[in-house]
GROMACS .gro file of N, CA and C in nm:
model
  345
    1UNK      N    1   5.136  13.915  11.975
    1UNK     CA    2   5.074  13.912  11.844
    1UNK      C    3   4.982  14.031  11.821
    2UNK      N    4   4.950  14.103  11.927
    2UNK     CA    5   4.854  14.213  11.915
    2UNK      C    6   4.900  14.319  11.815
    3UNK      N    7   5.029  14.353  11.816
    3UNK     CA    8   5.078  14.453  11.720
    3UNK      C    9   5.066  14.405  11.577
    4UNK      N   10   5.096  14.278  11.554
    4UNK     CA   11   5.083  14.222  11.419
    4UNK      C   12   4.937  14.218  11.377
    5UNK      N   13   4.849  14.181  11.469
    5UNK     CA   14   4.705  14.182  11.437
    5UNK      C   15   4.660  14.323  11.400
    6UNK      N   16   4.709  14.423  11.472
    6UNK     CA   17   4.672  14.562  11.442
    6UNK      C   18   4.721  14.604  11.304
    7UNK      N   19   4.840  14.562  11.268
    7UNK     CA   20   4.894  14.593  11.135
    7UNK      C   21   4.807  14.529  11.026
    8UNK      N   22   4.773  14.403  11.045
    8UNK     CA   23   4.687  14.333  10.949
    8UNK      C   24   4.552  14.402  10.940
    9UNK      N   25   4.496  14.438  11.053
    9UNK     CA   26   4.366  14.504  11.055
    9UNK      C   27   4.367  14.637  10.980
   10UNK      N   28   4.475  14.712  10.996
   10UNK     CA   29   4.483  14.841  10.927
   10UNK      C   30   4.473  14.822  10.776
   11UNK      N   31   4.531  14.715  10.725
   11UNK     CA   32   4.526  14.689  10.581
   11UNK      C   33   4.395  14.624  10.540
   12UNK      N   34   4.340  14.541  10.625
   12UNK     CA   35   4.221  14.462  10.587
   12UNK      C   36   4.089  14.531  10.618
   13UNK      N   37   4.079  14.593  10.735
   13UNK     CA   38   3.949  14.642  10.782
   13UNK      C   39   3.937  14.793  10.789
   14UNK      N   40   4.049  14.861  10.799
   14UNK     CA   41   4.043  15.006  10.812
   14UNK      C   42   3.969  15.050  10.937
   15UNK      N   43   3.899  15.161  10.928
   15UNK     CA   44   3.834  15.218  11.046
   15UNK      C   45   3.714  15.137  11.094
   16UNK      N   46   3.661  15.049  11.011
   16UNK     CA   47   3.546  14.966  11.054
   16UNK      C   48   3.589  14.861  11.155
   17UNK      N   49   3.718  14.829  11.159
   17UNK     CA   50   3.777  14.739  11.256
   17UNK      C   51   3.701  14.606  11.263
   18UNK      N   52   3.653  14.566  11.380
   18UNK     CA   53   3.588  14.436  11.397
   18UNK      C   54   3.454  14.426  11.323
   19UNK      N   55   3.399  14.537  11.283
   19UNK     CA   56   3.270  14.538  11.214
   19UNK      C   57   3.284  14.558  11.063
   20UNK      N   58   3.402  14.532  11.011
   20UNK     CA   59   3.425  14.548  10.868
   20UNK      C   60   3.356  14.440  10.786
   21UNK      N   61   3.299  14.482  10.674
   21UNK     CA   62   3.243  14.392  10.573
   21UNK      C   63   3.309  14.432  10.442
   22UNK      N   64   3.353  14.336  10.366
   22UNK     CA   65   3.424  14.361  10.241
   22UNK      C   66   3.349  14.464  10.157
   23UNK      N   67   3.419  14.567  10.113
   23UNK     CA   68   3.353  14.678  10.042
   23UNK      C   69   3.284  14.632   9.914
   24UNK      N   70   3.325  14.520   9.857
   24UNK     CA   71   3.262  14.470   9.735
   24UNK      C   72   3.133  14.393   9.758
   25UNK      N   73   3.094  14.377   9.883
   25UNK     CA   74   2.968  14.307   9.913
   25UNK      C   75   2.853  14.400   9.880
   26UNK      N   76   2.773  14.363   9.782
   26UNK     CA   77   2.660  14.446   9.742
   26UNK      C   78   2.550  14.448   9.847
   27UNK      N   79   2.530  14.335   9.912
   27UNK     CA   80   2.428  14.324  10.017
   27UNK      C   81   2.501  14.303  10.149
   28UNK      N   82   2.498  14.406  10.231
   28UNK     CA   83   2.564  14.400  10.362
   28UNK      C   84   2.473  14.330  10.462
   29UNK      N   85   2.530  14.275  10.569
   29UNK     CA   86   2.446  14.218  10.675
   29UNK      C   87   2.358  14.327  10.736
   30UNK      N   88   2.246  14.285  10.792
   30UNK     CA   89   2.153  14.382  10.853
   30UNK      C   90   2.205  14.436  10.985
   31UNK      N   91   2.296  14.364  11.048
   31UNK     CA   92   2.354  14.407  11.176
   31UNK      C   93   2.505  14.418  11.161
   32UNK      N   94   2.566  14.486  11.256
   32UNK     CA   95   2.712  14.490  11.260
   32UNK      C   96   2.764  14.349  11.285
   33UNK      N   97   2.875  14.311  11.225
   33UNK     CA   98   2.926  14.176  11.245
   33UNK      C   99   2.944  14.135  11.391
   34UNK      N  100   2.989  14.226  11.476
   34UNK     CA  101   3.008  14.190  11.617
   34UNK      C  102   2.877  14.167  11.691
   35UNK      N  103   2.766  14.207  11.632
   35UNK     CA  104   2.634  14.184  11.692
   35UNK      C  105   2.568  14.060  11.633
   36UNK      N  106   2.637  13.994  11.541
   36UNK     CA  107   2.582  13.876  11.475
   36UNK      C  108   2.638  13.748  11.537
   37UNK      N  109   2.558  13.643  11.532
   37UNK     CA  110   2.608  13.512  11.573
   37UNK      C  111   2.677  13.446  11.454
   38UNK      N  112   2.748  13.340  11.482
   38UNK     CA  113   2.812  13.262  11.376
   38UNK      C  114   2.706  13.217  11.275
   39UNK      N  115   2.593  13.167  11.325
   39UNK     CA  116   2.487  13.120  11.235
   39UNK      C  117   2.424  13.234  11.155
   40UNK      N  118   2.414  13.353  11.211
   40UNK     CA  119   2.361  13.467  11.136
   40UNK      C  120   2.455  13.505  11.021
   41UNK      N  121   2.584  13.496  11.044
   41UNK     CA  122   2.679  13.523  10.937
   41UNK      C  123   2.668  13.415  10.830
   42UNK      N  124   2.656  13.291  10.871
   42UNK     CA  125   2.636  13.182  10.774
   42UNK      C  126   2.511  13.206  10.690
   43UNK      N  127   2.404  13.250  10.754
   43UNK     CA  128   2.279  13.276  10.682
   43UNK      C  129   2.296  13.390  10.583
   44UNK      N  130   2.368  13.496  10.621
   44UNK     CA  131   2.394  13.607  10.530
   44UNK      C  132   2.472  13.560  10.408
   45UNK      N  133   2.575  13.477  10.431
   45UNK     CA  134   2.654  13.424  10.320
   45UNK      C  135   2.566  13.341  10.227
   46UNK      N  136   2.484  13.254  10.285
   46UNK     CA  137   2.397  13.167  10.205
   46UNK      C  138   2.293  13.247  10.126
   47UNK      N  139   2.245  13.356  10.185
   47UNK     CA  140   2.140  13.437  10.121
   47UNK      C  141   2.192  13.533  10.015
   48UNK      N  142   2.324  13.549  10.008
   48UNK     CA  143   2.382  13.647   9.915
   48UNK      C  144   2.492  13.583   9.830
   49UNK      N  145   2.458  13.482   9.751
   49UNK     CA  146   2.561  13.415   9.671
   49UNK      C  147   2.618  13.508   9.563
   50UNK      N  148   2.739  13.478   9.522
   50UNK     CA  149   2.799  13.552   9.412
   50UNK      C  150   2.860  13.686   9.449
   51UNK      N  151   2.870  13.716   9.577
   51UNK     CA  152   2.935  13.841   9.618
   51UNK      C  153   3.049  13.809   9.714
   52UNK      N  154   3.129  13.909   9.741
   52UNK     CA  155   3.236  13.893   9.840
   52UNK      C  156   3.176  13.888   9.979
   53UNK      N  157   3.229  13.798  10.062
   53UNK     CA  158   3.176  13.780  10.197
   53UNK      C  159   3.283  13.795  10.305
   54UNK      N  160   3.397  13.853  10.274
   54UNK     CA  161   3.500  13.871  10.376
   54UNK      C  162   3.442  13.960  10.486
   55UNK      N  163   3.464  13.917  10.611
   55UNK     CA  164   3.398  13.985  10.722
   55UNK      C  165   3.488  13.991  10.844
   56UNK      N  166   3.473  14.099  10.919
   56UNK     CA  167   3.545  14.116  11.045
   56UNK      C  168   3.679  14.187  11.028
   57UNK      N  169   3.745  14.204  11.140
   57UNK     CA  170   3.871  14.279  11.145
   57UNK      C  171   3.978  14.220  11.054
   58UNK      N  172   3.974  14.088  11.037
   58UNK     CA  173   4.077  14.021  10.958
   58UNK      C  174   4.024  13.969  10.825
   59UNK      N  175   3.902  14.010  10.790
   59UNK     CA  176   3.840  13.977  10.662
   59UNK      C  177   3.840  13.826  10.636
   60UNK      N  178   3.779  13.753  10.729
   60UNK     CA  179   3.765  13.608  10.716
   60UNK      C  180   3.675  13.578  10.597
   61UNK      N  181   3.721  13.492  10.507
   61UNK     CA  182   3.639  13.449  10.394
   61UNK      C  183   3.567  13.319  10.433
   62UNK      N  184   3.455  13.288  10.368
   62UNK     CA  185   3.374  13.174  10.412
   62UNK      C  186   3.448  13.043  10.437
   63UNK      N  187   3.538  12.997  10.349
   63UNK     CA  188   3.605  12.870  10.381
   63UNK      C  189   3.689  12.876  10.509
   64UNK      N  190   3.757  12.987  10.530
   64UNK     CA  191   3.838  13.005  10.651
   64UNK      C  192   3.747  13.020  10.772
   65UNK      N  193   3.641  13.098  10.758
   65UNK     CA  194   3.542  13.117  10.864
   65UNK      C  195   3.490  12.981  10.911
   66UNK      N  196   3.449  12.898  10.815
   66UNK     CA  197   3.393  12.766  10.849
   66UNK      C  198   3.498  12.675  10.912
   67UNK      N  199   3.619  12.677  10.860
   67UNK     CA  200   3.725  12.592  10.917
   67UNK      C  201   3.754  12.631  11.061
   68UNK      N  202   3.764  12.762  11.087
   68UNK     CA  203   3.793  12.808  11.222
   68UNK      C  204   3.676  12.784  11.317
   69UNK      N  205   3.555  12.800  11.268
   69UNK     CA  206   3.437  12.772  11.351
   69UNK      C  207   3.438  12.625  11.393
   70UNK      N  208   3.469  12.538  11.300
   70UNK     CA  209   3.475  12.395  11.331
   70UNK      C  210   3.591  12.364  11.425
   71UNK      N  211   3.707  12.419  11.395
   71UNK     CA  212   3.827  12.394  11.475
   71UNK      C  213   3.809  12.437  11.620
   72UNK      N  214   3.736  12.546  11.641
   72UNK     CA  215   3.717  12.599  11.777
   72UNK      C  216   3.586  12.555  11.841
   73UNK      N  217   3.516  12.463  11.776
   73UNK     CA  218   3.396  12.403  11.836
   73UNK      C  219   3.278  12.496  11.850
   74UNK      N  220   3.260  12.588  11.756
   74UNK     CA  221   3.148  12.681  11.763
   74UNK      C  222   3.016  12.609  11.736
   75UNK      N  223   2.918  12.636  11.822
   75UNK     CA  224   2.784  12.578  11.806
   75UNK      C  225   2.702  12.658  11.705
   76UNK      N  226   2.740  12.783  11.683
   76UNK     CA  227   2.667  12.870  11.591
   76UNK      C  228   2.596  12.983  11.662
   77UNK      N  229   2.576  12.969  11.791
   77UNK     CA  230   2.505  13.070  11.868
   77UNK      C  231   2.598  13.177  11.927
   78UNK      N  232   2.727  13.156  11.913
   78UNK     CA  233   2.824  13.250  11.968
   78UNK      C  234   2.828  13.378  11.884
   79UNK      N  235   2.850  13.490  11.951
   79UNK     CA  236   2.866  13.616  11.880
   79UNK      C  237   3.002  13.621  11.810
   80UNK      N  238   3.005  13.686  11.696
   80UNK     CA  239   3.129  13.708  11.622
   80UNK      C  240   3.199  13.828  11.687
   81UNK      N  241   3.236  13.812  11.809
   81UNK     CA  242   3.289  13.920  11.893
   81UNK      C  243   3.433  13.954  11.858
   82UNK      N  244   3.479  14.066  11.912
   82UNK     CA  245   3.618  14.105  11.895
   82UNK      C  246   3.710  13.997  11.951
   83UNK      N  247   3.677  13.943  12.067
   83UNK     CA  248   3.761  13.839  12.128
   83UNK      C  249   3.769  13.716  12.039
   84UNK      N  250   3.656  13.675  11.983
   84UNK     CA  251   3.655  13.558  11.895
   84UNK      C  252   3.738  13.585  11.770
   85UNK      N  253   3.722  13.702  11.711
   85UNK     CA  254   3.799  13.735  11.591
   85UNK      C  255   3.949  13.735  11.620
   86UNK      N  256   3.989  13.790  11.734
   86UNK     CA  257   4.131  13.789  11.771
   86UNK      C  258   4.180  13.646  11.793
   87UNK      N  259   4.099  13.565  11.857
   87UNK     CA  260   4.136  13.425  11.880
   87UNK      C  261   4.158  13.352  11.748
   88UNK      N  262   4.067  13.374  11.654
   88UNK     CA  263   4.081  13.310  11.523
   88UNK      C  264   4.204  13.364  11.450
   89UNK      N  265   4.230  13.492  11.459
   89UNK     CA  266   4.349  13.549  11.394
   89UNK      C  267   4.476  13.489  11.453
   90UNK      N  268   4.478  13.469  11.584
   90UNK     CA  269   4.595  13.408  11.649
   90UNK      C  270   4.618  13.266  11.597
   91UNK      N  271   4.511  13.193  11.574
   91UNK     CA  272   4.524  13.057  11.518
   91UNK      C  273   4.587  13.065  11.379
   92UNK      N  274   4.537  13.156  11.297
   92UNK     CA  275   4.592  13.169  11.162
   92UNK      C  276   4.738  13.213  11.163
   93UNK      N  277   4.773  13.303  11.252
   93UNK     CA  278   4.913  13.346  11.262
   93UNK      C  279   5.002  13.233  11.310
   94UNK      N  280   4.954  13.154  11.404
   94UNK     CA  281   5.031  13.038  11.451
   94UNK      C  282   5.050  12.939  11.336
   95UNK      N  283   4.944  12.915  11.260
   95UNK     CA  284   4.955  12.824  11.146
   95UNK      C  285   5.053  12.876  11.041
   96UNK      N  286   5.062  13.007  11.029
   96UNK     CA  287   5.153  13.068  10.931
   96UNK      C  288   5.299  13.063  10.976
   97UNK      N  289   5.323  13.023  11.101
   97UNK     CA  290   5.459  13.009  11.151
   97UNK      C  291   5.508  13.124  11.235
   98UNK      N  292   5.418  13.190  11.305
   98UNK     CA  293   5.455  13.307  11.386
   98UNK      C  294   5.570  13.276  11.482
   99UNK      N  295   5.562  13.166  11.554
   99UNK     CA  296   5.666  13.133  11.652
   99UNK      C  297   5.799  13.111  11.581
  100UNK      N  298   5.797  13.037  11.471
  100UNK     CA  299   5.921  13.013  11.395
  100UNK      C  300   5.979  13.142  11.340
  101UNK      N  301   5.893  13.232  11.297
  101UNK     CA  302   5.938  13.363  11.249
  101UNK      C  303   6.000  13.442  11.364
  102UNK      N  304   5.931  13.444  11.476
  102UNK     CA  305   5.976  13.522  11.592
  102UNK      C  306   6.111  13.472  11.643
  103UNK      N  307   6.135  13.341  11.636
  103UNK     CA  308   6.261  13.284  11.685
  103UNK      C  309   6.370  13.284  11.578
  104UNK      N  310   6.337  13.329  11.457
  104UNK     CA  311   6.435  13.337  11.351
  104UNK      C  312   6.448  13.213  11.266
  105UNK      N  313   6.363  13.114  11.289
  105UNK     CA  314   6.368  12.990  11.212
  105UNK      C  315   6.289  12.997  11.082
  106UNK      N  316   6.221  13.107  11.059
  106UNK     CA  317   6.142  13.127  10.938
  106UNK      C  318   6.173  13.267  10.887
  107UNK      N  319   6.202  13.280  10.760
  107UNK     CA  320   6.236  13.412  10.706
  107UNK      C  321   6.113  13.502  10.705
  108UNK      N  322   6.135  13.633  10.711
  108UNK     CA  323   6.021  13.725  10.702
  108UNK      C  324   5.941  13.704  10.573
  109UNK      N  325   6.010  13.678  10.463
  109UNK     CA  326   5.943  13.659  10.335
  109UNK      C  327   5.850  13.538  10.339
  110UNK      N  328   5.900  13.429  10.395
  110UNK     CA  329   5.817  13.308  10.403
  110UNK      C  330   5.699  13.330  10.496
  111UNK      N  331   5.723  13.396  10.608
  111UNK     CA  332   5.613  13.422  10.701
  111UNK      C  333   5.506  13.508  10.635
  112UNK      N  334   5.546  13.614  10.568
  112UNK     CA  335   5.450  13.702  10.500
  112UNK      C  336   5.373  13.625  10.394
  113UNK      N  337   5.443  13.540  10.318
  113UNK     CA  338   5.374  13.457  10.219
  113UNK      C  339   5.272  13.366  10.285
  114UNK      N  340   5.307  13.311  10.401
  114UNK     CA  341   5.217  13.222  10.474
  114UNK      C  342   5.094  13.295  10.526
  115UNK      N  343   5.116  13.419  10.569
  115UNK     CA  344   5.005  13.498  10.622
  115UNK      C  345   4.909  13.528  10.509
   0.00000   0.00000   0.00000
């Protein structure tokens, strides 16, 4: 999945990679995303309503961020590290049908729509 994650990252994050913050965010976090904890990102989102909050290599938006944090049992003190972001991306790709696509049971068009 690493090659697919890299392709997604090129479109979503560009050169900022794991430390990307959506360019439309008027108020950026005070620290790089990979230096922030889950709770620090939550606090930034809460403190800056009405702006785009997509963050990280895969541009996680708040509802997805919260769902994945809950799904993976995050306490809030964990860093939003590269490893964590990749783990969350793998979950999303699996949910989109990566295995079915890879084995030919899902069309490329359907997989892309799911992603």
